[in-house]
Amino acid sequence: MTKVNELHQKWMKNKEYSKAHEELAPEFALARAVIHARVTAGLTQEQLAQRMDTTQSVIARLESGRTRPSTQTLERLAVATGTRLHISFEPAGVH
């Protein structure tokens, strides 16, 4: 286990940290999905940025979870990576 994972496991025992982590789960999932789409398409951040007519720093922010992209941005990302955007709603409590 990496140091980061060890720290995360330790901090998850803290109620406030655990709650904050849970609240951010959708952002983490979206960031992982963006990274997966780019990597699966065999693109660098710079190449994806060019296909989306944006900058590499925008892609980096999307992949870090520091920004909440619009559906328009997600649609452009899907086209640029040759994927299909699928948004769904699940019952509360399902992750």
Backbone as ProteinMPNN parsed JSONL, in Angstrom:
{"seq_chain_A": "MTKVNELHQKWMKNKEYSKAHEELAPEFALARAVIHARVTAGLTQEQLAQRMDTTQSVIARLESGRTRPSTQTLERLAVATGTRLHISFEPAGVH", "coords_chain_A": {"N_chain_A": [[0.85, -1.176, 0.0], [0.541, 2.224, -0.799], [2.008, 5.238, 0.572], [0.191, 7.347, 0.416], [-2.252, 5.975, 0.224], [-2.177, 4.676, 2.689], [-2.303, 6.869, 4.439], [-4.799, 7.852, 3.697], [-6.493, 5.731, 4.506], [-6.056, 5.847, 7.244], [-7.004, 8.441, 7.819], [-9.665, 8.147, 7.095], [-10.857, 7.13, 9.307], [-11.458, 9.286, 10.773], [-14.248, 11.161, 11.504], [-15.096, 13.634, 10.305], [-13.383, 13.873, 8.081], [-14.056, 11.542, 6.709], [-16.76, 12.046, 6.111], [-16.526, 14.323, 4.443], [-15.055, 13.194, 2.361], [-16.889, 11.341, 1.379], [-18.894, 13.076, 0.473], [-17.595, 14.219, -1.65], [-17.378, 12.177, -3.433], [-18.836, 11.921, -5.967], [-17.487, 13.849, -7.556], [-14.897, 12.794, -7.559], [-15.395, 10.396, -8.905], [-16.206, 11.349, -11.414], [-13.848, 12.632, -12.246], [-12.153, 10.394, -12.428], [-13.465, 9.06, -14.52], [-13.109, 10.841, -16.653], [-10.314, 10.776, -16.935], [-10.022, 8.055, -17.563], [-11.4, 7.885, -20.034], [-9.766, 9.508, -21.645], [-7.235, 8.207, -21.492], [-7.881, 5.651, -22.468], [-8.511, 6.337, -25.058], [-6.017, 6.812, -25.934], [-4.746, 9.266, -25.718], [-2.823, 12.199, -24.912], [-2.977, 14.755, -22.374], [-2.591, 17.187, -23.664], [-3.142, 16.536, -26.363], [-5.85, 15.828, -26.166], [-6.869, 18.28, -25.344], [-6.388, 19.821, -27.648], [-8.132, 18.565, -29.456], [-10.511, 19.261, -28.279], [-10.528, 21.922, -28.528], [-9.396, 23.58, -26.525], [-7.375, 24.266, -23.617], [-4.459, 22.585, -22.259], [-4.309, 22.931, -19.524], [-6.963, 23.208, -18.762], [-7.896, 20.617, -19.184], [-6.335, 19.299, -17.282], [-7.438, 20.388, -14.945], [-10.029, 19.333, -15.121], [-9.435, 16.627, -14.821], [-8.448, 16.581, -12.279], [-10.547, 17.021, -10.658], [-11.086, 19.506, -9.747], [-12.834, 21.198, -10.906], [-16.19, 21.671, -12.019], [-17.502, 20.351, -14.713], [-19.553, 21.478, -17.453], [-22.452, 20.008, -19.058], [-22.167, 20.386, -21.75], [-19.376, 20.606, -22.044], [-18.663, 18.02, -21.257], [-19.887, 16.59, -23.317], [-18.358, 17.457, -25.5], [-15.935, 16.346, -24.727], [-16.579, 13.643, -24.891], [-16.99, 13.334, -27.683], [-14.408, 13.994, -28.551], [-12.937, 11.891, -27.509], [-14.011, 9.711, -28.678], [-16.133, 8.459, -27.446], [-19.282, 7.826, -25.744], [-21.447, 9.954, -24.069], [-23.03, 9.291, -21.045], [-25.418, 9.889, -18.724], [-26.753, 9.252, -15.565], [-29.248, 8.712, -13.024], [-29.325, 7.497, -9.736], [-30.843, 5.617, -7.065], [-30.76, 7.185, -3.847], [-27.968, 6.644, -1.711], [-26.77, 4.631, -3.124], [-23.726, 3.756, -4.515]], "CA_chain_A": [[0.0, 0.0, 0.0], [1.334, 3.447, -0.873], [1.878, 6.164, 1.706], [-1.063, 8.087, 0.248], [-3.346, 5.07, 0.595], [-2.105, 4.467, 4.135], [-2.832, 8.079, 5.067], [-6.239, 7.903, 3.431], [-7.142, 4.755, 5.388], [-5.971, 6.389, 8.605], [-7.887, 9.607, 7.914], [-11.062, 7.727, 6.95], [-11.364, 6.861, 10.653], [-11.902, 10.584, 11.273], [-15.621, 11.362, 11.039], [-15.192, 14.795, 9.412], [-12.697, 13.528, 6.832], [-14.863, 10.518, 6.048], [-17.952, 12.699, 5.563], [-16.1, 15.167, 3.322], [-14.67, 12.288, 1.276], [-18.128, 10.793, 0.818], [-19.579, 14.142, -0.255], [-16.844, 14.492, -2.878], [-17.318, 10.955, -4.243], [-19.218, 12.131, -7.37], [-16.423, 14.572, -8.254], [-13.808, 11.838, -7.765], [-15.829, 9.452, -9.942], [-16.168, 12.052, -12.693], [-12.441, 12.821, -12.607], [-11.646, 9.085, -12.882], [-14.073, 8.77, -15.824], [-12.441, 11.702, -17.64], [-8.977, 10.203, -17.141], [-10.182, 6.765, -18.25], [-11.76, 8.142, -21.436], [-8.586, 10.035, -22.344], [-6.198, 7.173, -21.578], [-8.391, 4.605, -23.361], [-8.407, 6.875, -26.422], [-4.595, 6.918, -26.263], [-4.427, 10.685, -25.874], [-2.237, 12.978, -23.833], [-3.829, 15.894, -22.028], [-2.426, 18.197, -24.72], [-3.87, 16.084, -27.55], [-7.277, 15.958, -25.881], [-7.159, 19.718, -25.344], [-6.449, 20.265, -29.041], [-9.373, 18.044, -30.044], [-11.646, 19.953, -27.665], [-10.316, 23.352, -28.739], [-9.188, 24.192, -25.219], [-5.974, 24.196, -23.197], [-4.066, 21.443, -21.433], [-4.612, 23.225, -18.115], [-8.388, 22.914, -18.558], [-7.987, 19.159, -19.057], [-5.756, 18.964, -15.975], [-8.43, 20.73, -13.912], [-11.099, 18.337, -15.219], [-8.938, 15.356, -14.305], [-8.147, 16.697, -10.847], [-11.79, 17.187, -9.93], [-11.153, 20.87, -9.213], [-13.847, 21.967, -11.629], [-17.402, 20.926, -12.362], [-17.747, 20.647, -16.124], [-20.931, 21.528, -17.951], [-22.758, 18.874, -19.933], [-21.591, 20.717, -23.057], [-17.961, 20.223, -21.984], [-18.61, 16.555, -21.236], [-20.225, 16.132, -24.672], [-17.167, 17.701, -26.327], [-14.95, 15.35, -24.317], [-17.009, 12.363, -25.459], [-16.685, 13.365, -29.117], [-12.951, 14.013, -28.713], [-12.362, 10.598, -27.124], [-14.71, 8.633, -29.381], [-16.999, 7.771, -26.494], [-20.657, 8.312, -25.655], [-21.778, 10.468, -22.739], [-24.212, 8.675, -20.441], [-25.657, 10.422, -17.383], [-27.879, 8.539, -14.967], [-29.576, 8.972, -11.631], [-29.498, 6.268, -8.971], [-31.447, 5.867, -5.759], [-29.826, 7.68, -2.838], [-27.288, 5.602, -0.954], [-26.114, 3.699, -4.043], [-22.492, 4.358, -5.042]], "C_chain_A": [[0.897, 1.242, 0.0], [1.1, 4.308, 0.359], [0.554, 6.928, 1.628], [-2.244, 7.224, 0.669], [-3.368, 4.811, 2.094], [-2.671, 5.668, 4.88], [-4.341, 8.171, 4.901], [-6.98, 6.95, 4.373], [-7.156, 5.248, 6.83], [-6.976, 7.53, 8.782], [-9.357, 9.228, 7.802], [-11.687, 7.383, 8.304], [-11.864, 8.141, 11.317], [-13.261, 10.896, 10.657], [-15.745, 12.51, 10.033], [-14.556, 14.509, 8.055], [-13.55, 12.551, 6.034], [-16.105, 11.13, 5.398], [-17.597, 13.549, 4.346], [-15.742, 14.312, 2.115], [-15.911, 11.724, 0.592], [-18.872, 11.839, -0.01], [-18.896, 14.45, -1.586], [-16.786, 13.289, -3.82], [-17.755, 11.172, -5.693], [-18.142, 12.866, -8.175], [-15.244, 13.648, -8.547], [-14.159, 10.863, -8.891], [-15.779, 10.1, -11.321], [-14.73, 12.248, -13.156], [-11.845, 11.507, -13.117], [-12.193, 8.741, -14.265], [-13.419, 9.586, -16.93], [-11.064, 11.135, -17.963], [-9.079, 8.904, -17.938], [-10.505, 6.966, -19.729], [-10.545, 8.61, -22.226], [-7.538, 8.945, -22.553], [-6.625, 6.061, -22.536], [-8.312, 5.043, -24.819], [-6.951, 7.045, -26.85], [-4.122, 8.35, -26.438], [-3.692, 11.243, -24.665], [-3.224, 14.087, -23.48], [-3.77, 16.95, -23.126], [-3.213, 17.807, -25.972], [-5.383, 16.204, -27.354], [-7.691, 17.423, -25.912], [-7.29, 20.24, -26.771], [-7.746, 19.806, -29.691], [-10.607, 18.766, -29.515], [-11.575, 21.461, -27.847], [-10.248, 24.102, -27.407], [-7.715, 24.06, -24.861], [-5.72, 22.959, -22.343], [-4.415, 21.693, -19.973], [-6.091, 22.987, -17.794], [-8.578, 21.415, -18.369], [-7.448, 18.724, -17.699], [-6.743, 19.269, -14.851], [-9.602, 19.747, -13.933], [-10.673, 17.03, -14.563], [-8.628, 15.403, -12.812], [-9.413, 16.791, -10.006], [-11.967, 18.579, -9.361], [-12.198, 21.73, -9.9], [-15.036, 21.069, -11.924], [-17.764, 21.269, -13.802], [-19.234, 20.689, -16.453], [-21.19, 20.282, -18.791], [-22.212, 19.131, -21.33], [-20.112, 20.319, -23.102], [-17.823, 18.709, -22.002], [-18.958, 15.972, -22.603], [-19.041, 16.327, -25.615], [-16.078, 16.68, -26.004], [-15.301, 13.985, -24.91], [-16.685, 12.287, -26.947], [-15.177, 13.251, -29.329], [-12.305, 12.676, -28.384], [-13.05, 9.422, -27.809], [-15.585, 7.809, -28.454], [-18.391, 8.389, -26.536], [-20.905, 8.761, -24.226], [-23.067, 9.826, -22.263], [-24.325, 9.202, -19.015], [-26.863, 9.698, -16.817], [-28.078, 8.984, -13.524], [-29.828, 7.632, -10.963], [-30.193, 6.599, -7.658], [-30.379, 6.331, -4.763], [-29.227, 6.508, -2.065], [-26.593, 4.571, -1.815], [-24.899, 4.391, -4.622], [-21.953, 3.534, -6.167]], "O_chain_A": [[1.895, 1.293, 0.719], [0.125, 4.128, 1.088], [-0.117, 7.131, 2.64], [-3.132, 7.685, 1.386], [-4.435, 4.733, 2.703], [-3.427, 5.511, 5.838], [-5.065, 8.519, 5.833], [-7.986, 7.33, 4.971], [-8.145, 5.084, 7.545], [-7.707, 7.577, 9.772], [-10.213, 9.917, 8.358], [-12.911, 7.349, 8.432], [-12.603, 8.091, 12.301], [-13.409, 10.895, 9.435], [-16.426, 12.369, 9.017], [-15.112, 14.854, 7.012], [-13.741, 12.718, 4.829], [-16.46, 10.779, 4.273], [-18.292, 13.499, 3.331], [-16.08, 14.655, 0.982], [-15.968, 11.643, -0.635], [-19.417, 11.526, -1.069], [-19.544, 14.891, -2.535], [-16.2, 13.381, -4.899], [-17.098, 10.649, -6.593], [-17.91, 12.545, -9.34], [-14.66, 13.697, -9.629], [-13.315, 10.544, -9.728], [-15.355, 9.468, -12.289], [-14.426, 12.051, -14.332], [-11.122, 11.496, -14.112], [-11.469, 8.191, -15.095], [-13.198, 9.076, -18.028], [-10.691, 11.028, -19.131], [-8.313, 8.682, -18.876], [-9.938, 6.284, -20.583], [-10.321, 8.161, -23.35], [-7.017, 8.78, -23.656], [-5.814, 5.582, -23.328], [-8.076, 4.225, -25.708], [-6.68, 7.384, -28.002], [-3.206, 8.618, -27.214], [-3.915, 10.81, -23.534], [-4.191, 14.323, -24.205], [-4.792, 17.541, -23.477], [-3.878, 18.65, -26.575], [-6.104, 16.626, -28.258], [-8.747, 17.763, -26.446], [-8.2, 21.014, -27.07], [-8.39, 20.578, -30.402], [-11.62, 18.872, -30.206], [-12.448, 22.193, -27.381], [-10.934, 25.101, -27.192], [-6.893, 23.769, -25.73], [-6.643, 22.37, -21.782], [-4.779, 20.76, -19.257], [-6.427, 22.606, -16.672], [-9.334, 20.987, -17.497], [-8.043, 17.871, -17.04], [-6.867, 18.489, -13.906], [-10.112, 19.369, -12.878], [-11.449, 16.403, -13.842], [-8.555, 14.362, -12.16], [-9.362, 16.656, -8.783], [-12.887, 18.82, -8.58], [-12.416, 22.876, -9.506], [-14.895, 19.854, -12.061], [-18.275, 22.355, -14.075], [-20.052, 20.025, -15.817], [-20.254, 19.587, -19.187], [-21.831, 18.189, -22.025], [-19.653, 19.756, -24.096], [-16.956, 18.174, -22.693], [-18.381, 14.963, -23.006], [-18.753, 15.457, -26.437], [-15.38, 16.206, -26.901], [-14.422, 13.26, -25.375], [-16.161, 11.277, -27.415], [-14.723, 12.497, -30.19], [-11.243, 12.354, -28.915], [-12.711, 8.267, -27.552], [-15.756, 6.606, -28.653], [-18.641, 9.347, -27.267], [-20.607, 8.032, -23.28], [-24.07, 9.813, -22.976], [-23.433, 8.986, -18.195], [-27.878, 9.543, -17.497], [-27.184, 9.555, -12.899], [-30.457, 6.744, -11.538], [-30.135, 7.737, -7.192], [-29.226, 5.907, -4.841], [-29.9, 5.512, -1.802], [-25.887, 3.711, -1.288], [-25.011, 5.491, -5.163], [-20.919, 3.876, -6.741]]}, "name": "protein", "num_of_chains": 1, "seq": "MTKVNELHQKWMKNKEYSKAHEELAPEFALARAVIHARVTAGLTQEQLAQRMDTTQSVIARLESGRTRPSTQTLERLAVATGTRLHISFEPAGVH"}
